[in-house]
Short mmCIF file of C-alpha atoms in Angstrom, two decimals:
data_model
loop_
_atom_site.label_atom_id
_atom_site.label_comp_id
_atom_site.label_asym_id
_atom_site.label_seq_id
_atom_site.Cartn_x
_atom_site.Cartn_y
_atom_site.Cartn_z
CA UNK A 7 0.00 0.00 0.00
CA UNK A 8 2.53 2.38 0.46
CA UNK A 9 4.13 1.94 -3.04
CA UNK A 10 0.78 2.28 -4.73
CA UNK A 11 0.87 5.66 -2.66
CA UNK A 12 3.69 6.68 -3.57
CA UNK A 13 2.73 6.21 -7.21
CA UNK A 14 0.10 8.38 -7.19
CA UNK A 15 2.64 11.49 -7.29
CA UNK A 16 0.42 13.20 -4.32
CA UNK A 17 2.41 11.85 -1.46
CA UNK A 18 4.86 15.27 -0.71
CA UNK A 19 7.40 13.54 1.79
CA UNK A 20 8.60 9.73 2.14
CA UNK A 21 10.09 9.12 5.49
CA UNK A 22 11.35 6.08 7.65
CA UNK A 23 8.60 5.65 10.71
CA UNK A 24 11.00 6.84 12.93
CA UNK A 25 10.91 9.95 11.44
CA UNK A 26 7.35 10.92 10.35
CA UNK A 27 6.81 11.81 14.24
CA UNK A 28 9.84 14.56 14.09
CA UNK A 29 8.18 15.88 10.86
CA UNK A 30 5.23 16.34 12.23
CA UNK A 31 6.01 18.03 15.33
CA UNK A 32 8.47 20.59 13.16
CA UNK A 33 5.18 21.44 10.68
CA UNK A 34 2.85 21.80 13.68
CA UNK A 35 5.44 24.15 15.49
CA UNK A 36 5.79 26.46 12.99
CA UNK A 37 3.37 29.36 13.23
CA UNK A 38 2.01 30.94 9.67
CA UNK A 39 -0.33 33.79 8.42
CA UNK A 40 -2.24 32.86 5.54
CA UNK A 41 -4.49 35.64 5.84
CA UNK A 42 -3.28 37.97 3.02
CA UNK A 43 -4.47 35.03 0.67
CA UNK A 44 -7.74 34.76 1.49
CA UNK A 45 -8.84 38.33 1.76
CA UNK A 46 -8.41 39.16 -2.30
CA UNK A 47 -11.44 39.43 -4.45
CA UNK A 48 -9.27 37.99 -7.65
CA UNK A 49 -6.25 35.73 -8.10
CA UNK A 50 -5.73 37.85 -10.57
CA UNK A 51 -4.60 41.14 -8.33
CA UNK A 52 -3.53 38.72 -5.31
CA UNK A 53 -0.22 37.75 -3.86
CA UNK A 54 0.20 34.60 -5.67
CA UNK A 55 -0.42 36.36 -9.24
CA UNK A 56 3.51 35.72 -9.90
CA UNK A 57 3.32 32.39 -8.81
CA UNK A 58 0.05 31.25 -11.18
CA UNK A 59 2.22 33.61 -14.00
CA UNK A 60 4.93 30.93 -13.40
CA UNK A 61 2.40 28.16 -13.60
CA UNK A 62 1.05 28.88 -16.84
CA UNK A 63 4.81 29.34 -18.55
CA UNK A 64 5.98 26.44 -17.38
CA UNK A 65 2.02 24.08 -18.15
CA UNK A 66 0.57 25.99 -20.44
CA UNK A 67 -2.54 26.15 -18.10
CA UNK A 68 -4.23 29.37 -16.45
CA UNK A 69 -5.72 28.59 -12.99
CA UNK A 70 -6.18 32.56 -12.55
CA UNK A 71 -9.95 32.33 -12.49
CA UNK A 72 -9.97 29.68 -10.66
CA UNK A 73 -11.34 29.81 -6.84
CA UNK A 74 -9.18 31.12 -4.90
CA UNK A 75 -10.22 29.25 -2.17
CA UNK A 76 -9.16 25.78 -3.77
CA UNK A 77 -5.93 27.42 -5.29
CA UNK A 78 -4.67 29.48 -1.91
CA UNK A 79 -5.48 25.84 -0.09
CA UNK A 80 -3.08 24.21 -2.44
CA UNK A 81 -0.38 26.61 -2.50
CA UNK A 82 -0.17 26.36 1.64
CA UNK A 83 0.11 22.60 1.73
CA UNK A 84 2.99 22.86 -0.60
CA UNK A 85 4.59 25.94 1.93
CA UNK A 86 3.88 23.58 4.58
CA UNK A 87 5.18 20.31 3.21
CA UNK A 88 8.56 22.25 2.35
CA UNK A 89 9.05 24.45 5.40
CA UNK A 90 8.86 28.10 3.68
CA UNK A 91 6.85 30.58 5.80
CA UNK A 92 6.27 33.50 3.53
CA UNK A 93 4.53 33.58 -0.16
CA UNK A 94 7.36 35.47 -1.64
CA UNK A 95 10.47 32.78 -0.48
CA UNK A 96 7.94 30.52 -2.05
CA UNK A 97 7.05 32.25 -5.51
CA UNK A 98 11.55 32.56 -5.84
CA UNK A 99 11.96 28.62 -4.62
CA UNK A 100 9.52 27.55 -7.64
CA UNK A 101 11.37 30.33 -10.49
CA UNK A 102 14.35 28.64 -9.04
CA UNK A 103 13.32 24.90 -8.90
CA UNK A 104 10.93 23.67 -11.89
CA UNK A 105 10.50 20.03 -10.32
CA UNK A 106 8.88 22.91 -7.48
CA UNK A 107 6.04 24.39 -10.25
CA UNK A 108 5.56 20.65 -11.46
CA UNK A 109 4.52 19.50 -8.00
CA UNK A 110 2.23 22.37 -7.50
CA UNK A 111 0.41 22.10 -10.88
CA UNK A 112 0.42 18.23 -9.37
CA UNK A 113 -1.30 19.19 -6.14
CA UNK A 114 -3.83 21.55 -8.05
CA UNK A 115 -5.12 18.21 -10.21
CA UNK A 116 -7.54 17.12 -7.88
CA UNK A 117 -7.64 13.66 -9.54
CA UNK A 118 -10.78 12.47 -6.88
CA UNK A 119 -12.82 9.58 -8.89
CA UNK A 120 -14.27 6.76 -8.29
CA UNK A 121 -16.80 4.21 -10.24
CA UNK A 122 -20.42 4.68 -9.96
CA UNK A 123 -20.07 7.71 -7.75
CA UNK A 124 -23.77 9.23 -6.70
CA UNK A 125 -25.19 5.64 -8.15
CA UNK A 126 -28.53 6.67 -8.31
CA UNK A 127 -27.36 9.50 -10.53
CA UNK A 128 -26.53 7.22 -12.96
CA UNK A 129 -29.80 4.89 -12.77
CA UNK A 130 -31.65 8.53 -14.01
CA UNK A 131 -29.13 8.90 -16.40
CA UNK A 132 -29.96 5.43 -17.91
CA UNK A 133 -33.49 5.90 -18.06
CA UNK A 134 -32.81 8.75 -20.11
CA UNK A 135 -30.45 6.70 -22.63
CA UNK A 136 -33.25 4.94 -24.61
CA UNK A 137 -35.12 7.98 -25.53
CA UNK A 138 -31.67 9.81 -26.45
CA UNK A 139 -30.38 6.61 -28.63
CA UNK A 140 -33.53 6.52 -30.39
CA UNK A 141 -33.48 10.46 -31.37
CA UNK A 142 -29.58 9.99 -32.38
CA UNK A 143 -30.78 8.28 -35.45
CA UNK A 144 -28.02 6.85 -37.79
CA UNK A 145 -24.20 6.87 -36.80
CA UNK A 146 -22.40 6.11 -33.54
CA UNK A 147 -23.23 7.88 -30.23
CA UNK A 148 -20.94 10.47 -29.63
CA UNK A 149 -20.15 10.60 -25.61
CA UNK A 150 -17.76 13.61 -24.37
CA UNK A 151 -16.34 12.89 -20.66
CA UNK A 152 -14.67 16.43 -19.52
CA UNK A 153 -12.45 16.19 -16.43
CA UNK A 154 -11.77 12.04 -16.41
CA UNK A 155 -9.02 11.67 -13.96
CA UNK A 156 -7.64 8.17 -14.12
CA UNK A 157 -10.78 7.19 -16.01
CA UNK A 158 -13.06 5.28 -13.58
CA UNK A 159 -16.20 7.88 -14.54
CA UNK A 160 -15.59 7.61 -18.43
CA UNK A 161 -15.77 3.12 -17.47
CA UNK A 162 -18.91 4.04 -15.69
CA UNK A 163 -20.77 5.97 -18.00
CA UNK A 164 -19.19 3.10 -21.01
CA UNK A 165 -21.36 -0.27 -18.51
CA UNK A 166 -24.38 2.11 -18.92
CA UNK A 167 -24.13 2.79 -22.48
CA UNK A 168 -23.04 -0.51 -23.22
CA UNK A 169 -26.60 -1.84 -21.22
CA UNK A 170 -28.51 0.33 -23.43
CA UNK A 171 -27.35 -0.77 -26.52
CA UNK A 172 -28.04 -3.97 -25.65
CA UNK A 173 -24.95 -5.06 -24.64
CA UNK A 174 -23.25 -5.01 -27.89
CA UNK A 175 -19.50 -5.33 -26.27
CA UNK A 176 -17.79 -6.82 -29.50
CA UNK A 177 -19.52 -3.82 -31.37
CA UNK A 178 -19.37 -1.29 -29.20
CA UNK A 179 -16.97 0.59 -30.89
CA UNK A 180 -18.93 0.94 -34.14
CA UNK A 181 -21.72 2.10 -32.03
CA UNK A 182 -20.39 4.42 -29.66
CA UNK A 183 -17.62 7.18 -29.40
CA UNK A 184 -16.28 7.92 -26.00
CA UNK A 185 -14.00 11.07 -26.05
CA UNK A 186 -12.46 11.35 -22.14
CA UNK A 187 -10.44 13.89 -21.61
CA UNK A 188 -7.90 15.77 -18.64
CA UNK A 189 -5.08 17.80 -18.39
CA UNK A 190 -2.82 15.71 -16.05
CA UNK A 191 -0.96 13.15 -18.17
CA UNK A 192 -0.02 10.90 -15.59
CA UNK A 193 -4.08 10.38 -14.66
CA UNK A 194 -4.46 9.50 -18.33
CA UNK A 195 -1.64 6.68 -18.65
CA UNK A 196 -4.00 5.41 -15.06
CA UNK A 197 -7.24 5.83 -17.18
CA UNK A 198 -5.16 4.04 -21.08
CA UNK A 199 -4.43 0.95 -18.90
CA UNK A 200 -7.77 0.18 -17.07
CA UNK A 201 -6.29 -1.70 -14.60
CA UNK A 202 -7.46 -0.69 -10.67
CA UNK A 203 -7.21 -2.02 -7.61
CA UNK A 204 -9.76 -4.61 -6.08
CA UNK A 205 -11.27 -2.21 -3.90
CA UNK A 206 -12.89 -0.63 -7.01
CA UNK A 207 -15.57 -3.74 -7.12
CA UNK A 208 -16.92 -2.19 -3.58
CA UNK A 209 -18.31 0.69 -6.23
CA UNK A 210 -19.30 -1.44 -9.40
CA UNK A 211 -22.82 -3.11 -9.54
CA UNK A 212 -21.57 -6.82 -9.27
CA UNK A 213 -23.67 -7.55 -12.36
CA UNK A 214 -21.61 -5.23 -14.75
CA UNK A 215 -18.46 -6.12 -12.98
CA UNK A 216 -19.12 -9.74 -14.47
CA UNK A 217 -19.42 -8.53 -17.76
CA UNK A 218 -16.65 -5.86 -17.87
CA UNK A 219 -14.23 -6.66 -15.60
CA UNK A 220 -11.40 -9.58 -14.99
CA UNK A 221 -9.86 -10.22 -11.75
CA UNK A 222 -6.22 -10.18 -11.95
CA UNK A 223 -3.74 -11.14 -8.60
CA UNK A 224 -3.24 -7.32 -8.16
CA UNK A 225 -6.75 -5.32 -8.97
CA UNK A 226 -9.26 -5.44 -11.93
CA UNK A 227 -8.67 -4.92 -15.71
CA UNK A 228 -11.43 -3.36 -17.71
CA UNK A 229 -12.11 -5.94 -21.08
CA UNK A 230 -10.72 -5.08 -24.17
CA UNK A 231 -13.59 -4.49 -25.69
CA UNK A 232 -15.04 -1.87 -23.61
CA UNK A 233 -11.55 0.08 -23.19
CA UNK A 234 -10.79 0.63 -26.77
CA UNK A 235 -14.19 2.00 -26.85
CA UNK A 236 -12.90 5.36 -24.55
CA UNK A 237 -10.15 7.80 -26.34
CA UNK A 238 -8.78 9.67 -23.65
CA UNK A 239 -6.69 12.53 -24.93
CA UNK A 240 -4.94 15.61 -23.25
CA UNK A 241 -7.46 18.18 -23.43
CA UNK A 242 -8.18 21.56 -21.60
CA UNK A 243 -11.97 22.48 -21.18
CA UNK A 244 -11.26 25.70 -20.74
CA UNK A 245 -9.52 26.45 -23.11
CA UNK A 246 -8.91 24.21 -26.37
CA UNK A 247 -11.42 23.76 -28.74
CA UNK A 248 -14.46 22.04 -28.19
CA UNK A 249 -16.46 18.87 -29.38
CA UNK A 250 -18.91 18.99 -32.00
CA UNK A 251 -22.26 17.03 -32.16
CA UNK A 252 -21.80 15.63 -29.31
CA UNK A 253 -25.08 13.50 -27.62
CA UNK A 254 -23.82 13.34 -23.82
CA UNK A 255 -21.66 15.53 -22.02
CA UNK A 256 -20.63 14.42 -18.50
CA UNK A 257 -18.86 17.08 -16.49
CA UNK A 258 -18.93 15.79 -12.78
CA UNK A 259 -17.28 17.54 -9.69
CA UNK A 260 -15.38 19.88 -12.09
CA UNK A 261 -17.33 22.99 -12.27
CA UNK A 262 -17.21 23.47 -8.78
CA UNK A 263 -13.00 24.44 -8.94
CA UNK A 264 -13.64 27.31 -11.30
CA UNK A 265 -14.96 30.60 -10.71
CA UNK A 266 -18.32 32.17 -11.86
CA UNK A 267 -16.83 33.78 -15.22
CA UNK A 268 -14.63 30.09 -16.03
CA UNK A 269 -17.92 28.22 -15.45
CA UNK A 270 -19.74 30.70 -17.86
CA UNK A 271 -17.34 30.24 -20.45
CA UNK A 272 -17.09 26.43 -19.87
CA UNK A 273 -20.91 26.64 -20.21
CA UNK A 274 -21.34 28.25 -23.86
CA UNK A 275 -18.54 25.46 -24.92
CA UNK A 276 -20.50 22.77 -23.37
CA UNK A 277 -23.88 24.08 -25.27
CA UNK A 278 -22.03 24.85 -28.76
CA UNK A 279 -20.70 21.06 -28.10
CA UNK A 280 -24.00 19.99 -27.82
CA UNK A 281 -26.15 18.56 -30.64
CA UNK A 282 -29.97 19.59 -30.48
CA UNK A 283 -30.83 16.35 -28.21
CA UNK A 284 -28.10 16.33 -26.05
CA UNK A 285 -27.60 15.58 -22.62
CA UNK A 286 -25.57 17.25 -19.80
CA UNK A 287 -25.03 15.14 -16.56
CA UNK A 288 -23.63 17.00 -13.92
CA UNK A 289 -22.42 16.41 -9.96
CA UNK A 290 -24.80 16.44 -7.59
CA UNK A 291 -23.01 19.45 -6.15
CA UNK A 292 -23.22 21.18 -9.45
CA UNK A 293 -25.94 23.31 -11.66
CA UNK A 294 -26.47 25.23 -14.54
CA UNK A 295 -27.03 28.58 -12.38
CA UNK A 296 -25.73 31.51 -14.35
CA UNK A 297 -25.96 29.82 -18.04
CA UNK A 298 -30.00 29.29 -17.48
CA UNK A 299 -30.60 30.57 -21.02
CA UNK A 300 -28.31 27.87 -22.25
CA UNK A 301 -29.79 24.97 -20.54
CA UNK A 302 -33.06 23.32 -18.97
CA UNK A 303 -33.56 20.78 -16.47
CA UNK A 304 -34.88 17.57 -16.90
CA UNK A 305 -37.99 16.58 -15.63
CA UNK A 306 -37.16 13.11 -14.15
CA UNK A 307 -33.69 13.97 -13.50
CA UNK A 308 -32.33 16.83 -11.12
CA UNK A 309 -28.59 17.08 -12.50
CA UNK A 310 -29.21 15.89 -15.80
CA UNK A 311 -30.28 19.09 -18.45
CA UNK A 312 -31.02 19.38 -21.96
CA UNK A 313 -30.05 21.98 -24.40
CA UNK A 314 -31.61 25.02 -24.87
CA UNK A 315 -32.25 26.67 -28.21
CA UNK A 316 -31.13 30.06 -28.91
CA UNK A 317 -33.44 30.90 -31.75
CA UNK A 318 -36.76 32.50 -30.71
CA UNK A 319 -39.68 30.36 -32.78
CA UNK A 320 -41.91 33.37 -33.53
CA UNK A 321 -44.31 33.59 -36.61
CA UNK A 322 -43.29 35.62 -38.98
CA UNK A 323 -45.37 38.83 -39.92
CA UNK A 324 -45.84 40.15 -43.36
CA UNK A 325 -43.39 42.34 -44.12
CA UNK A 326 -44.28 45.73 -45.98
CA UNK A 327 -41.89 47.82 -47.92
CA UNK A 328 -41.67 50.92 -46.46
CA UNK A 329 -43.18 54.23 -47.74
CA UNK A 330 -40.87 56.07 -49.91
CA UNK A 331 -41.99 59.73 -51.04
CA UNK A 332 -41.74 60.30 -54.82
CA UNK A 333 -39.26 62.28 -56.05
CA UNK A 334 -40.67 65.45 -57.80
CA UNK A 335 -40.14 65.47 -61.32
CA UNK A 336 -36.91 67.16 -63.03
CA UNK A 337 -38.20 70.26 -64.62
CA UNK A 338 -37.25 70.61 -68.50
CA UNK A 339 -34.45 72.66 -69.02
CA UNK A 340 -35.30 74.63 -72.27
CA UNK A 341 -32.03 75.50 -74.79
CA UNK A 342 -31.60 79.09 -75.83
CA UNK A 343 -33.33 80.04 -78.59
CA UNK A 344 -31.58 81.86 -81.04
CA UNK A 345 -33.09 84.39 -83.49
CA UNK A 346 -31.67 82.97 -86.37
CA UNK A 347 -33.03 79.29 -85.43
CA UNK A 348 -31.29 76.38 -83.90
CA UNK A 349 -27.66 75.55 -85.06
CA UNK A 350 -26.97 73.69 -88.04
CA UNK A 351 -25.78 70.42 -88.55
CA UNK A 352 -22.70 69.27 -90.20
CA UNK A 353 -24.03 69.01 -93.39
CA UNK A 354 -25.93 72.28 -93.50
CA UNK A 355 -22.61 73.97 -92.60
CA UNK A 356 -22.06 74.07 -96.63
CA UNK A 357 -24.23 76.78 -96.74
CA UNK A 358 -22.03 79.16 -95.56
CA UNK A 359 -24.51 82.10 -97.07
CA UNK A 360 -26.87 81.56 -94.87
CA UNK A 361 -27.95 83.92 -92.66
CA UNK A 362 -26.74 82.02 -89.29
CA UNK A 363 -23.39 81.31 -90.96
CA UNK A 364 -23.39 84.85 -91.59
CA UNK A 365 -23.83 86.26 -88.15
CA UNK A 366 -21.12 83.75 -86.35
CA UNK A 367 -18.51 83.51 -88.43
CA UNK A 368 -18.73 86.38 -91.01
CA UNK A 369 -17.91 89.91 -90.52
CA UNK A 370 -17.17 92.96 -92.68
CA UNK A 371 -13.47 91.83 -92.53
CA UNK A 372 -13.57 88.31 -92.98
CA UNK A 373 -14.64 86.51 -95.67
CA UNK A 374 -14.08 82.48 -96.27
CA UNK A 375 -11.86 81.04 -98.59
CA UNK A 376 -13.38 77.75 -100.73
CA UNK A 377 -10.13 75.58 -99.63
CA UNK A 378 -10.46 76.65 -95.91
CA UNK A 379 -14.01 75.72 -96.33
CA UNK A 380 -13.86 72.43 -97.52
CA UNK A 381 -11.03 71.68 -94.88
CA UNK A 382 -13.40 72.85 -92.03
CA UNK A 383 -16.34 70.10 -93.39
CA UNK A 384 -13.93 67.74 -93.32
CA UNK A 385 -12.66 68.29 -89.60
CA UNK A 386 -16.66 68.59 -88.29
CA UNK A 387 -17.04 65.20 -90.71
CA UNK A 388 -14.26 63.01 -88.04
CA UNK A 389 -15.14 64.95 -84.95
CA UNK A 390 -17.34 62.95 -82.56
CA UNK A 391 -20.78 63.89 -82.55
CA UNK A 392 -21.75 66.63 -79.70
CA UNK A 393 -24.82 67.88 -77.98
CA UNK A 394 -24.14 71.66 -77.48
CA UNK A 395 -23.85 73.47 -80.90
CA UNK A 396 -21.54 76.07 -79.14
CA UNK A 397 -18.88 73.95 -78.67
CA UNK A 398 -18.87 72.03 -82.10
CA UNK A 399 -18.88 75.89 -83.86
CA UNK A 400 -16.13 76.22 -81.14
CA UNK A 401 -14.46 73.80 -82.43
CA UNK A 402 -14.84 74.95 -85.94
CA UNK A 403 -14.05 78.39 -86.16
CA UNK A 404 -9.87 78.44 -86.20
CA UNK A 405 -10.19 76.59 -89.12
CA UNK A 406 -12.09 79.40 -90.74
CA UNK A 407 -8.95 81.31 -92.10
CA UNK A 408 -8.36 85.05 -91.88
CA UNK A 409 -8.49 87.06 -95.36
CA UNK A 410 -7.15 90.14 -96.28
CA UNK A 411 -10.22 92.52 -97.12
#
């Protein structure tokens, strides 16, 4: 028993029995304040900011909004354990000593699991699992498990599953898709293996233990079949990428580490996660309360909620165009009118003796020459057509040359 301690990685000091009694006495003796950790509103702006800065560069994992409760409990069993009295000797010891950091982020994995925990939980759950097979339609059953541990809950909710089917265990692969997923590795090489000790039949239904379990000299194995049904992977709720179209979601006894804005987030993953008939199953210490318009309980079960749609189902009124005034109409803007009549065209600028010829380009000094004359036709001939008569005489009239009188 005290190996299989040991290799849990929570033990913090391994002592002869002569000396556990000195130990104790020394940790007991020593007088600390741990006041100034409980008396901040946010990890965030509190003393051990640093020391969850040197966390997440050295895990890759935020535990800032977090409770602080859970995190400043953590931080002074480590203190404790390793004889430092203040917050800041601590925060240098773990820049200075990485194996330091890694058994903090160690102590923070509360890895607390068992099989079957809150059994009747699970006997709501399964009346549930007909109804929720049957609206699945086509294609495996798609089964997220966030916050596994060494993997006894993601086994649990597998039996159940496996019962509903019909006990399919050399297809239960092709029928079901268990994604279980943590952040501490070492829980997840526990949960790959599926080997426990014998004390874990105390929590199985003796039934299911028949069918899913062999008895080895040293603990229980979990049957082939079964296991490779469960992919556990390293995966952070809180922040990597969700599931998609996902029937059953079981979060248990993890919500309750995280603060109110984490377990909103976590929320809003969980329901995009979701597919339209999906389940959530939840600890008994555990609700929905702040992501209401997310989720809905269940009638028969009280930790067990369905998703809520986001679209409003209204009927749809007619829709009228609205009124646009009419714009008033141009008014007609008239050309000038000239005396003489309206400008000639190209062709009718032959007739040079015509009285409007006369007026523009004639005067008692100027007279037209025929080759001028026929060079100016020629120009108006490959000009481009234009509107304004003005501009094409314009155009015209340096062409018209200058004779002596």
């Amino acid at each position: 028993m005290p190996v299989a301690a040991v290799q849990t990685g929570c033990v913090d000091l391994v002592l002869r029995p002569q000396d556990i009694g000195a130990n104790l006495q020394k940790i007991l003796s020593s007088p600390r304040d741990f006041t100034s950790f409980r008396h901040e509103n946010s990890l965030r702006d509190s003393p051990v900011s640093d020391l969850l800065q040197i966390l997440l560069a050295r895990t890759r994992v935020d535990f800032r909004d977090y409770k602080q409760t859970t995190i400043s409990r953590r931080i002074e069993r480590r203190m404790i354990a390793l004889g430092i009295e203040t917050q800041e000797e601590y925060t240098q010891f773990c820049r200075n000593n990485p194996h330091a950091v890694d058994a903090l982020f160690k102590d923070l994995l509360i890895s607390v699991t068992r099989f079957f925990r809150d059994r009747e939980e699970f006997e709501l759950l399964k009346a549930l699992l007909p109804q929720l097979i049957k609206e699945r339609g086509p294609g495996p059953l798609r089964i997220w498990v966030a916050g596994c541990a060494t993997g006894e809950e993601a086994y649990s909710i597998a039996m159940v599953v496996s019962e509903a089917l019909g006990n399919p265990t050399n297809q239960l692969k092709s029928r079901v898709q268990i994604f279980a997923t943590d952040i501490d590795k070492d829980a997840l090489k526990t949960a790959r293996k599926g080997v426990y000790s014998l004390a874990a039949l105390n929590d199985i239904p003796s039934e299911l233990a028949d069918k899913y379990l062999i008895r080895q000299t040293d603990g229980v194995r979990v049957v082939d079949n079964l296991r490779n049904a469960v992919l556990f992977s390293d995966h952070n709720v809180c922040q990597d990428p969700p599931f998609q179209k996902v029937d059953l979601i079981c979060c248990r006894n993890l919500l309750i580490y995280f603060g109110n804005p984490l377990q909103q987030k976590v929320m809003s993953r969980f329901h995009y996660a979701m597919s339209p008939h999906g389940l959530l199953f939840l600890g008994t210490a555990e609700s929905v309360a702040g992501s209401d318009e997310l989720f809905v309980q269940d009638r028969s079960a009280s930790h067990v909620y369905r998703k809520r749609s986001l679209r409003a189902h209204q009927a749809q009124q007619p829709y009228n165009m609205p009124s646009v005034p009419m714009m008033a109409q141009r008014p007609t803007i008239k050309p000038l009118e000239h005396s003489l009549g309206p400008p000639p065209t190209v062709s009718c600028l032959r007739h040079w003796h015509s009285p409007w010829a006369k007026t523009r380009f004639w005067s008692p000094r100027i007279s037209p020459s025929r080759g001028s004359m026929a060079r100016s036709v020629s120009l108006l001939r490959s000009m481009r057509p234009v509107h304004c008569g003005c501009i094409l005489i314009c155009c015209a009239a340096p062409c018209v040359k200058r004779r002596a009188a």
